[in-house]
Coordinates of C-alpha atoms and ligand atoms in Angstrom, one line a residue:
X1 CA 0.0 0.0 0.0
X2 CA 1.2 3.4 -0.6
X3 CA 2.5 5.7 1.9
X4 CA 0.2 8.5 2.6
X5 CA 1.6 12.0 1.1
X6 CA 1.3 15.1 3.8
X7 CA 2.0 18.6 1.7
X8 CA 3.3 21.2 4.1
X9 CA 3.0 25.0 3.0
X10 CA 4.7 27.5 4.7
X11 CA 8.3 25.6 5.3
X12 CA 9.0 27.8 8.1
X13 CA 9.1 27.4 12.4
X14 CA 6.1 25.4 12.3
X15 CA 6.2 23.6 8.8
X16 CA 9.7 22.3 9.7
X17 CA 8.7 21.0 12.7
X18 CA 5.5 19.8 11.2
X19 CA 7.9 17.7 9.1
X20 CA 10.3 16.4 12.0
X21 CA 6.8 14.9 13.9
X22 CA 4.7 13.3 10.9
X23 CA 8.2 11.9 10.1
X24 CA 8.9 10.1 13.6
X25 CA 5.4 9.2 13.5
X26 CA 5.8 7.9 9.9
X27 CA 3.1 9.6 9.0
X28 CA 3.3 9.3 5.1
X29 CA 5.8 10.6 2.6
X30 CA 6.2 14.8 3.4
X31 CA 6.3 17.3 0.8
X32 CA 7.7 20.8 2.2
X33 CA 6.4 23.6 -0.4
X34 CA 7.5 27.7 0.2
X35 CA 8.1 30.2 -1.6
X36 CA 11.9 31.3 -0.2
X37 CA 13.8 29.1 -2.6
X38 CA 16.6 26.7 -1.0
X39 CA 14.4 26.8 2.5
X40 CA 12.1 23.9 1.7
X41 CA 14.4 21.9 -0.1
X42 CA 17.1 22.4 2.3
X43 CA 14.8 21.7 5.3
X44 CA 13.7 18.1 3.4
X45 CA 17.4 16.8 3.2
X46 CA 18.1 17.6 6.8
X47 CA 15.2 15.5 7.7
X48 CA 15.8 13.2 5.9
X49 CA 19.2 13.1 7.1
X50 CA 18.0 12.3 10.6
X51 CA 15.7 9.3 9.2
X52 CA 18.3 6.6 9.4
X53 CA 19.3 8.1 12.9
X54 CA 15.4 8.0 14.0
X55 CA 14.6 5.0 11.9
X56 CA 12.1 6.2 10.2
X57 CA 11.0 5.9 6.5
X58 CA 9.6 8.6 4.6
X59 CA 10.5 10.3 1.7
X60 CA 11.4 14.4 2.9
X61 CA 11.4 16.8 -0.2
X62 CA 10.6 20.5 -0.8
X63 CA 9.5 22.6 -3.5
X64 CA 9.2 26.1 -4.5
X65 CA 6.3 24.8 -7.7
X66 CA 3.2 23.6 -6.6
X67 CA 2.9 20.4 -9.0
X68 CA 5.1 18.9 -5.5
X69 CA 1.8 18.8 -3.8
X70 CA 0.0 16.9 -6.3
X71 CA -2.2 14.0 -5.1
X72 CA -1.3 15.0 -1.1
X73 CA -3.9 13.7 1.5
X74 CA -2.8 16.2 3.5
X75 CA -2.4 19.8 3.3
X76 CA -0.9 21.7 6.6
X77 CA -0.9 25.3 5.6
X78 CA 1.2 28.0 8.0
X79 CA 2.1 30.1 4.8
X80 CA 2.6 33.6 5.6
X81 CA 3.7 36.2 8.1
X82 CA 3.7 35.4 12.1
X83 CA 3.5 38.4 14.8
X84 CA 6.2 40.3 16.7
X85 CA 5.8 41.7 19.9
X86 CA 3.4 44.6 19.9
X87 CA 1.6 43.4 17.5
X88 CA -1.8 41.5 17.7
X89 CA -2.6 38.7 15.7
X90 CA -5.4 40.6 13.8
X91 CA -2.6 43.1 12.4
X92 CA -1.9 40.0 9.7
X93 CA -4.5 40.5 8.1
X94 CA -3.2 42.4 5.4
X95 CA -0.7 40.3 4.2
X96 CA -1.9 36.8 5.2
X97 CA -5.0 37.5 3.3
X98 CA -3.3 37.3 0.4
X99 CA -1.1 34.5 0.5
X100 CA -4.0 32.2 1.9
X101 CA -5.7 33.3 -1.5
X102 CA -2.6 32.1 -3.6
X103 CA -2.2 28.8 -1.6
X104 CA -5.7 28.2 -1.8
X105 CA -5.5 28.7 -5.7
X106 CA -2.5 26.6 -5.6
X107 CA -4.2 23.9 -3.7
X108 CA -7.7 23.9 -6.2
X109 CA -5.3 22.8 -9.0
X110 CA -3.0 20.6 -7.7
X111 CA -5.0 18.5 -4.2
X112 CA -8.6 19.3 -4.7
X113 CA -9.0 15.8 -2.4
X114 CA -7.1 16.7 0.2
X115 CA -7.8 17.4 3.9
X116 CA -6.5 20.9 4.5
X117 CA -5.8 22.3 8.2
X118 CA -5.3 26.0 7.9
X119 CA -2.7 27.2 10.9
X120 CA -2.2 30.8 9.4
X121 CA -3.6 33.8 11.3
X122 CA -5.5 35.2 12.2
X123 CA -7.1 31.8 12.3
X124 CA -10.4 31.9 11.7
X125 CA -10.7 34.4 9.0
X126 CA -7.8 32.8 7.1
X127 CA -9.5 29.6 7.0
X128 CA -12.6 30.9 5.7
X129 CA -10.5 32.5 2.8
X130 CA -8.5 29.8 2.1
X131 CA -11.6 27.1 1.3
X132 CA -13.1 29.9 -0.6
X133 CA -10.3 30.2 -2.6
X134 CA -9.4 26.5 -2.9
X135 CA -13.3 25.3 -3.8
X136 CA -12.5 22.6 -1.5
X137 CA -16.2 21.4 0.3
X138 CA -15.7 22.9 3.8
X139 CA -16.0 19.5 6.0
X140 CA -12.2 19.5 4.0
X141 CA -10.9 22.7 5.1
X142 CA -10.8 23.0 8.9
X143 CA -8.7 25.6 11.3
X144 CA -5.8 24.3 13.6
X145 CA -6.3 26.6 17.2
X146 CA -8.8 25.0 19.6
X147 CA -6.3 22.1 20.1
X148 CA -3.6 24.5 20.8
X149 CA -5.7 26.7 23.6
X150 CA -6.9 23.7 24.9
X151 CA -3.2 22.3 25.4
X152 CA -2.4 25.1 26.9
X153 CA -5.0 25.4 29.1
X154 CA -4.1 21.5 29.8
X155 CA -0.9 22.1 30.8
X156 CA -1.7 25.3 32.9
X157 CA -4.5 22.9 34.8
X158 CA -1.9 20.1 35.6
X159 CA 0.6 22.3 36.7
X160 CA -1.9 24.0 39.4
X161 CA -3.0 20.9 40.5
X162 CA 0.2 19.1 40.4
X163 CA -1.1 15.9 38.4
X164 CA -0.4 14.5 35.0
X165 CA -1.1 16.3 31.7
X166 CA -2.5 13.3 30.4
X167 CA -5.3 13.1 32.9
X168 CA -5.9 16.8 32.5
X169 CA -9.1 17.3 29.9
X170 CA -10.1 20.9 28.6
X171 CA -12.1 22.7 26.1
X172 CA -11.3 26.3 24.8
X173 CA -13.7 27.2 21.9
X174 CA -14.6 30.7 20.1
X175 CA -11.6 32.3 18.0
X176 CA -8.3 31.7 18.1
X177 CA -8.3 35.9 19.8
X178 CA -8.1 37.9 23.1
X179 CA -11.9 36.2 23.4
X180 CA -11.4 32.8 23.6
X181 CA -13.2 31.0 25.5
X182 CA -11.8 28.7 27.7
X183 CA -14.8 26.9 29.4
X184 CA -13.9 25.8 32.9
X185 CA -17.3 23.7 33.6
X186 CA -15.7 21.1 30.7
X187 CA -12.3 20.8 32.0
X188 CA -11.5 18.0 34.1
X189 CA -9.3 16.3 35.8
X190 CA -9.5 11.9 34.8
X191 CA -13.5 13.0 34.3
X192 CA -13.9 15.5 37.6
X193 CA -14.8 18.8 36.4
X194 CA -12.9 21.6 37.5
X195 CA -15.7 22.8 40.0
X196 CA -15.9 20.1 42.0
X197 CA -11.8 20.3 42.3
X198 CA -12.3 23.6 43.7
X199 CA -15.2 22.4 45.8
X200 CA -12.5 19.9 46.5
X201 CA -10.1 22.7 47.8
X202 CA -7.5 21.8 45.2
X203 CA -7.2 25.5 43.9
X204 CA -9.4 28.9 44.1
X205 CA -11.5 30.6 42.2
X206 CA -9.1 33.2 41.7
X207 CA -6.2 31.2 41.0
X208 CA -8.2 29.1 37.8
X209 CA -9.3 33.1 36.9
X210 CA -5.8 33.6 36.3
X211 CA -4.9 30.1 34.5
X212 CA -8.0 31.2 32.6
X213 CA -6.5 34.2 31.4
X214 CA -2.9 33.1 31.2
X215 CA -4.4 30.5 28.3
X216 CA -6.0 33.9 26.6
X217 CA -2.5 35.6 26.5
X218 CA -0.9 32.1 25.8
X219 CA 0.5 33.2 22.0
X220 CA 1.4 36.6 23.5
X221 CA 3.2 35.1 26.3
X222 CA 5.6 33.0 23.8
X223 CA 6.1 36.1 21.4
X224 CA 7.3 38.2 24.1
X225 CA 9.4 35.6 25.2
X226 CA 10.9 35.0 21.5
X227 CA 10.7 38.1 20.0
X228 CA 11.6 37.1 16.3
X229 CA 8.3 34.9 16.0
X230 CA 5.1 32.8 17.5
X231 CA 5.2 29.6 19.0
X232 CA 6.0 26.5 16.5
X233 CA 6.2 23.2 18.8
X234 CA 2.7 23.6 20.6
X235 CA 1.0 24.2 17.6
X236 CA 2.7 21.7 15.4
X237 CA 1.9 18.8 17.2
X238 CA -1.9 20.1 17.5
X239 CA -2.2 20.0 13.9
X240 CA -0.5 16.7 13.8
X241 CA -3.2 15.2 15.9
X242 CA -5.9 16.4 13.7
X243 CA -4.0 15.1 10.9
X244 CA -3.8 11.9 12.0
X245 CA -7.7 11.6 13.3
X246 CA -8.1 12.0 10.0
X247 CA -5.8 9.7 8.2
X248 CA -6.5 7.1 10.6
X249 CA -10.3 8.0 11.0
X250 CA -10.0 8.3 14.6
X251 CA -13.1 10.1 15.0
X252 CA -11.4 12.2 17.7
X253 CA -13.5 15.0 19.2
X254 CA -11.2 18.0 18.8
X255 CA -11.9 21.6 19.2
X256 CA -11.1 23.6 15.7
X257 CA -12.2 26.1 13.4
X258 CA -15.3 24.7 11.0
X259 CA -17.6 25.9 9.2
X260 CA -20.8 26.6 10.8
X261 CA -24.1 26.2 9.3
X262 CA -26.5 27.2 12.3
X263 CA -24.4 25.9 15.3
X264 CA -23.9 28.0 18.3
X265 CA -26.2 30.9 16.3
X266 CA -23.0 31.3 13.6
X267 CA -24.0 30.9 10.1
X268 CA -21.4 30.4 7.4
X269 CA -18.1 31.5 9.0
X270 CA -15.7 29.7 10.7
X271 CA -15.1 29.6 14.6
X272 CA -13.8 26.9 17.3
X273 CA -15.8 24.8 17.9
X274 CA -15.9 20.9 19.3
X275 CA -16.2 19.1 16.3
X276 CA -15.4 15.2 15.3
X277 CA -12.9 14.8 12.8
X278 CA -12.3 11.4 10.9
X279 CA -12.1 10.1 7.0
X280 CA -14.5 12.6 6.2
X281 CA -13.3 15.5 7.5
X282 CA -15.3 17.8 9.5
X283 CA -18.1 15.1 10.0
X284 CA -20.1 16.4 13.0
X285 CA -19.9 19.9 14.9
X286 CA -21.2 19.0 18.6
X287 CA -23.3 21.5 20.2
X288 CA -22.3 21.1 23.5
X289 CA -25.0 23.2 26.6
X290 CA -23.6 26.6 27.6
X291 CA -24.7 28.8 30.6
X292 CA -25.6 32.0 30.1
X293 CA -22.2 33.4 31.0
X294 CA -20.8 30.9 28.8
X295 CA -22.3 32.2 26.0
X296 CA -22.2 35.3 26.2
X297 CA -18.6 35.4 26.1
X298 CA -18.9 32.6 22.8
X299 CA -21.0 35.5 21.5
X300 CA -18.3 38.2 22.0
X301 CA -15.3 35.6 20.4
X302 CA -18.3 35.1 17.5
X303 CA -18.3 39.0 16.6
X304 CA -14.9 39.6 17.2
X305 CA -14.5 36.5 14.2
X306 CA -17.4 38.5 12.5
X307 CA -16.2 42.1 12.5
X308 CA -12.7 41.0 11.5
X309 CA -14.1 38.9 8.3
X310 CA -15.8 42.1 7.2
X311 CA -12.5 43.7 7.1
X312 CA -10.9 40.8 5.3
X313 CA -14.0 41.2 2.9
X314 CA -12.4 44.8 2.6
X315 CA -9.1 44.2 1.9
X316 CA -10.3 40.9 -1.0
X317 CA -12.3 44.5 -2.4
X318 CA -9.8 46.4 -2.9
X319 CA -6.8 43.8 -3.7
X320 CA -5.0 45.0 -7.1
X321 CA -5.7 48.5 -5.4
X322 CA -3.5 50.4 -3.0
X323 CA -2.5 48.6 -0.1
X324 CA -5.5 48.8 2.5
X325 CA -4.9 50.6 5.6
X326 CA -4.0 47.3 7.8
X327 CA -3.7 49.2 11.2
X328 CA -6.9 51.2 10.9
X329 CA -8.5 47.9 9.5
X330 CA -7.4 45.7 12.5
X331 CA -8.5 48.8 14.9
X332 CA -12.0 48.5 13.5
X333 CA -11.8 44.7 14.2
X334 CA -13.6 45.2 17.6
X335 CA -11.6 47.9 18.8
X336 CA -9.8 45.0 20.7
X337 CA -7.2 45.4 22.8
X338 CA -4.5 43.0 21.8
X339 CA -4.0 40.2 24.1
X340 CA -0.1 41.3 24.1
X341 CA -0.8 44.6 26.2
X342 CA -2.3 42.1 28.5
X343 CA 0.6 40.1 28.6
X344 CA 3.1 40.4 31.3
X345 CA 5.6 39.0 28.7
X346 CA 4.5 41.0 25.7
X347 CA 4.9 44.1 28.4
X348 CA 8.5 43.4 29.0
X349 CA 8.6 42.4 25.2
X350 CA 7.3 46.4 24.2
X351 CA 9.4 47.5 27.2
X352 CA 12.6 46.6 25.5
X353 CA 11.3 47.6 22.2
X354 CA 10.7 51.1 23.7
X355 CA 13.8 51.6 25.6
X356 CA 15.9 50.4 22.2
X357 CA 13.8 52.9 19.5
X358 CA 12.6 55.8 21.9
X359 CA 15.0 58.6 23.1
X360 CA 11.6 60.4 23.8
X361 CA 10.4 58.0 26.5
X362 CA 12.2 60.0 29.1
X363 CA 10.2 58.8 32.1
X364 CA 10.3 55.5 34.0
X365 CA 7.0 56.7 36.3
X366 CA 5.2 57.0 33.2
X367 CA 5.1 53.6 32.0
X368 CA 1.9 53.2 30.5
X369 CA 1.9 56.1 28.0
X370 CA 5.5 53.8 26.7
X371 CA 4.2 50.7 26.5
X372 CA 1.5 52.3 24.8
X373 CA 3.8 54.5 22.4
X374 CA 6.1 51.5 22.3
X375 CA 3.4 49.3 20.8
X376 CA 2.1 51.3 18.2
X377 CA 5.8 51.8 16.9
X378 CA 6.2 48.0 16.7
X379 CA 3.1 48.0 14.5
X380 CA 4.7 50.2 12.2
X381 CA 7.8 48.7 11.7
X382 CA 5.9 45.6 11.3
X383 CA 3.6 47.1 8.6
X384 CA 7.2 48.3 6.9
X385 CA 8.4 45.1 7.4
X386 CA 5.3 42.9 5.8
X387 CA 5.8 44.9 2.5
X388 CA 9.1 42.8 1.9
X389 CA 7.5 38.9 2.1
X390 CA 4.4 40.5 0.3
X391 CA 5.9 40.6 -3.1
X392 CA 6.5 36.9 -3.6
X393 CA 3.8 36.0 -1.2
X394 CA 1.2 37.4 -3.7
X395 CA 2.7 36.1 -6.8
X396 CA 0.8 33.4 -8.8
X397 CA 1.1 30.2 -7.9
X398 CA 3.3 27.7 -10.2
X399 CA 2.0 24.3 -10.6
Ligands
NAD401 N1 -3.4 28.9 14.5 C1 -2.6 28.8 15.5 O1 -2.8 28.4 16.6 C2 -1.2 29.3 15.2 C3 -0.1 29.0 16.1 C4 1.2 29.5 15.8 C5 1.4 30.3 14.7 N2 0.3 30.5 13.8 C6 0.5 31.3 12.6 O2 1.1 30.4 11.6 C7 1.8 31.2 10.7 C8 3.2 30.6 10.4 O3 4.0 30.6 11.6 P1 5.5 30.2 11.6 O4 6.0 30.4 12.9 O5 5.7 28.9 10.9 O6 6.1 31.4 10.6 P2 7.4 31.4 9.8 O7 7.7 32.8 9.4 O8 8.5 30.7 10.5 O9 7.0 30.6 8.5 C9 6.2 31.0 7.5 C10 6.7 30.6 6.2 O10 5.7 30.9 5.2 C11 6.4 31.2 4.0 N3 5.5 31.9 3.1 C12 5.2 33.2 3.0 N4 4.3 33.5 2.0 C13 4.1 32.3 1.4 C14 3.4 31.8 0.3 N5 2.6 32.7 -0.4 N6 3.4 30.5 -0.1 C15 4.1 29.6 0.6 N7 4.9 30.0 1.7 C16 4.9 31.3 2.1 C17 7.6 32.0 4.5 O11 8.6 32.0 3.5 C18 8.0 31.2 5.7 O12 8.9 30.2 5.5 C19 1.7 32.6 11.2 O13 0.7 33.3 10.5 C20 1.4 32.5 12.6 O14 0.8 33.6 13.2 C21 -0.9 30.1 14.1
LMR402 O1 0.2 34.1 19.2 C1 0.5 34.0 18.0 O2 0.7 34.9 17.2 C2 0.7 32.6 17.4 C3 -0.4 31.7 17.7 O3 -1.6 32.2 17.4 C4 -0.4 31.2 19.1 O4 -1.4 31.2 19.8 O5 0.7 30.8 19.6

């Protein structure tokens, strides 16, 4: 029987490391695809390098022509630009907008039967762009975050209450944003809901409040601590797992980005939700019971999604135009404040970013007008600084 073929785009922090995991797990043959010529191909040889070291078999190549994807089962997708500190994950928009419309038309003609899990941001809206722009049927084109906030929120639970990760259960749904919703009633620990652990005197109310909001900040936390990028293990190995429920029909219950068609009051658009993933995709969203608080904070995630798809609806408008204005675009996205300002690690991140740029920022005492200042200059120097990958980015797809 042939080996399955897994197509990475994007051969950067997370599609190399996509590459390392579904080759120990012998996943299927791995094509690594990006546009930066020498990166994917180099990136293939190394890993396959390592295979005889690792023992495993699977063909590693890379690509900068799209034929290389042809006939792939699997399409992970983390093509495009990742954040810096100061900026928010809705300041891609811009840029990743486009490339998830060249990837998607590079995907249509070459794996039109593949499985696609989209790990660009911002998450929900670049999924939503990408099957558009693949034609794929959307039970095929699903949204890698959910798995990621829930780990995180895992591994904040265990560490509080001092067990193992693996008996740690959670759900986080909503978008992949400063709203997500971690949902406390459905974590557990080996089936005992977090509740009754408190009731239990295992942690406080206060303490889980802060866990809670830690996992909201938890991509803002590791690009303050990195600086040059986003987290790239975590979210590897969640996309992994959806890959494989699929390729193995595992029929795991996962939380991700699909396509709603009524569920949780969301029509057409994509969100995090609990959803069962197997041969078929996407087969079933599960509409789990919400309280009232509950849902009114899914509601809140649900606009923010909302608002920012109308501005990605803006910038598909006006592509071939001028440049839309990004920052006054991402502003209008709910007037959010980015989960990095809220972010003791993005703070020190912007900090240092102030006390390097700013000659102006005389005043220690007045540290939140800085941080403030500091993080609208990051945003500008990372608009300046998307303008370079944006050229190739938007280029036509070869096949
Ligand atoms: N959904 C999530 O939970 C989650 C988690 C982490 C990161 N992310 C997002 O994933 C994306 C990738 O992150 P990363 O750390 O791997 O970034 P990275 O910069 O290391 O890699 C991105 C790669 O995409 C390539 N690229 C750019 N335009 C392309 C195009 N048109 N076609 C093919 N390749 C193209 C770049 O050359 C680069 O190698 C970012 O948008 C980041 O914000 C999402
Ligand atoms: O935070 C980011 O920008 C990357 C990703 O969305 C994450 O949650 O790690």
């Amino acid at each position: 029987m042939a080996r399955n073929k897994i197509a990475l785009i994007g051969a950067g922090n997370i599609g190399g490391t996509l590459a390392l995991l579904a080759g120990l797990k012998e996943m299927g043959d791995v094509v690594l695809f990006d546009i930066m010529d020498g990166i994917p191909q180099g990136k293939a040889l190394d890993l396959a390098e390592a295979s005889p070291v690792e023992g495993f078999d699977a063909a590693m190549s890379g690509s900068k022509n799209y034929s290389a994807i042809k006939g792939a089962d699997v399409i992970i997708v983390t093509a495009g630009v990742a954040r810096k500190p100061g900026m928010s994950r809705d300041d891609l928009i811009g840029i990743n907008t486009s490339v998830m419309k060249s990837v998607g038309e590079g995907i249509k003609k070459n794996a039109p039967k593949a499985f696609v899990i989209c790990i660009t941001n911002p998450l929900d809206v670049m999924v939503g762009i990408l099957q558009k722009a693949s034609g794929l049927p959307a039970n095929k084109v699903v949204g890698m975050a959910g798995v990621l906030d829930s780990a995180r929120f895992r591994y904040f639970l265990a560490e509080e209450f001092k067990v193992s990760v693996e008996d740690v259960t959670a759900f986080v749904l909503g978008g992949h944003g400063d709203t997500m919703v971690p949902l406390i009633r459905y974590s557990t620990v080996a089936g005992i809901p977090v509740p009754d652990l408190l009731k239990m005197g295992w942690s406080t109310k206060k303490r889980i409040a802060d866990i809670v909001q830690r996992t909201r900040d938890g991509g803002a936390e590791i690009v303050g601590l990195l600086k040059t990028g986003s987290a790239f293990y975590a979210p590897a190995s969640s996309a992994i797992v959806m890959a494989e429920s699929y390729l193995k029909d595992k029929r795991r219950l996962l939380p991700a980005a699909a396509f709603c068609t009524g569920q949780y009051g969301v029509r057409n658009m994509y969100v995090g939700v609990p959803c069962i993933i197997g041969a078929n995709g996407v087969e079933k969203i599960v509409e789990i019971s919400l309280n009232a608080a509950e849902k009114k904070m899914l509601q809140k995630s649900i606009d923010a999604v909302q608002s920012l798809s109308k501005v990605a609806a803006d910038i598909e408008k006006n592509a071939g135009k001028e440049a839309p204005a990004k920052k006054g675009a991402a502003k209008k996205a709910g007037g959010k404040k980015s989960a990095a300002k809220k972010s003791s690690a993005k703070k020190a991140g912007a900090k240092k970013a102030a006390a390097k740029k700013s000659t102006a920022k005389k005043s220690s005492a007045k540290k939140s007008v800085a941080k403030k200042a500091s993080a609208k200059k990051a945003r500008a120097k990372k608009a300046a600084a998307k303008v370079a990958p944006a050229a190739p980015a938007t280029s036509t797809p070869s096949s």
